Every structure is written in structure tokens, then in C-alpha cells.
Amino acid sequence: LAWEVGPLGITVNVVCPGFVWTKMAQDLAPEFAKYYDVKQENIDEFLKGFDPLKRISAPEEIADMVVFLGLTPGGGAVTGQGYNMATATMS
């Protein structure tokens, strides 16, 4: 898509946040624990195990990347990129 719309001055990027500690994620934590057969009190540590930094991302961290990409004048020279926000997949 970046190649298709680039000549029009449009940038195309994707932010792949992985697991983010939102209200929805907190509400689903008991289901994650049940699905992965982990004690509910250990779910935080279990989920951190999927992250190379051994932590869970905060929504503000993802927002910072989105704001950077959205506010760069004219889109800047960044296009056709995918940004994995540290967390690996849980599959």
C-alpha cells in the first residue's frame, strides 16, 4: 500500500502493539489464566514472559508511537513500516 499511495504523498505504517495492559486486558486476565492453565495471581508474570523486555506495555507507550507517526510533518520519510511494540505473539 505504501508503494501505491506514496506518489500521492501519503505514508502507510502499522503499529503492532502486542499485549497492552488496558482495562479490557485486565478484565480478560482471568480468562487468559484459565485458557493457559496459569494461576490467576501469576498471570502478570506469565504474560511478561512473552515480552523480550519482560514487561507489559502501557497504552500510553503505544499512543506515543501513533502520535509520532501521525504528527510528523507531511508524514516524513517513514512509510511502509511495521512497528512491533516489544511484545511477542502469544500463540
XYZ file of C-alpha atoms in Angstrom:
91
model
C 0.000 0.000 0.000
C 2.909 2.342 0.766
C 4.152 1.885 -2.811
C 0.679 2.502 -4.220
C -0.132 5.738 -2.376
C 3.399 7.026 -1.780
C 3.396 9.064 -5.011
C 0.381 10.929 -3.609
C 2.383 11.953 -0.533
C 0.566 9.509 1.734
C 2.501 7.424 4.235
C 1.401 3.977 5.384
C 2.709 2.372 8.559
C 1.385 -0.129 11.059
C 1.743 -0.310 14.834
C 1.614 -3.864 16.242
C 1.278 -3.424 19.994
C 1.020 -6.999 21.176
C -0.323 -7.306 24.734
C -1.210 -3.948 26.307
C -2.429 -3.576 29.900
C -5.744 -1.889 29.152
C -8.987 -2.129 31.126
C -10.171 -4.754 28.639
C -6.993 -6.805 29.110
C -7.350 -6.580 32.879
C -10.955 -7.753 32.630
C -9.868 -10.673 30.425
C -6.909 -11.665 32.625
C -8.915 -14.371 34.434
C -9.838 -15.883 31.069
C -6.191 -15.799 29.949
C -5.232 -17.562 33.175
C -7.865 -20.225 32.640
C -7.007 -20.699 28.953
C -3.253 -21.019 29.589
C -3.772 -23.022 32.805
C -1.956 -20.455 34.948
C -2.946 -19.429 38.463
C -4.747 -16.096 38.285
C -2.310 -14.484 40.745
C 0.566 -15.411 38.381
C -0.962 -14.132 35.145
C 1.072 -10.887 35.118
C 4.375 -12.772 35.278
C 3.138 -15.311 32.729
C 2.229 -12.576 30.232
C 5.523 -10.758 30.824
C 7.220 -13.957 29.657
C 6.023 -13.221 26.109
C 7.806 -9.855 26.062
C 11.551 -9.531 25.348
C 11.686 -6.748 27.956
C 9.745 -8.899 30.464
C 7.052 -6.303 30.998
C 3.548 -5.438 29.827
C 3.104 -2.363 27.649
C 1.034 0.585 28.821
C -1.496 2.213 26.477
C 0.462 5.493 26.638
C 3.519 3.798 25.124
C 1.542 2.695 22.093
C -0.057 6.130 21.839
C 3.390 7.753 21.731
C 4.269 5.795 18.583
C 0.930 6.568 16.945
C 1.313 10.272 17.729
C 4.862 10.257 16.348
C 3.698 8.728 13.075
C 0.630 10.959 12.868
C 2.275 14.274 13.688
C 5.445 14.023 11.637
C 5.059 16.892 9.121
C 3.962 15.548 5.773
C 4.361 12.039 7.110
C 8.127 12.384 6.950
C 10.199 9.795 5.169
C 8.827 6.900 7.220
C 6.498 4.705 5.204
C 5.846 1.032 4.609
C 6.993 0.087 8.112
C 5.585 -2.156 10.807
C 6.429 -1.337 14.410
C 6.326 -4.268 16.805
C 5.975 -2.764 20.244
C 8.196 -5.280 22.101
C 5.568 -7.871 22.945
C 5.915 -11.127 21.074
C 2.870 -13.105 19.972
C 1.101 -15.339 22.467
C 0.321 -18.159 20.038
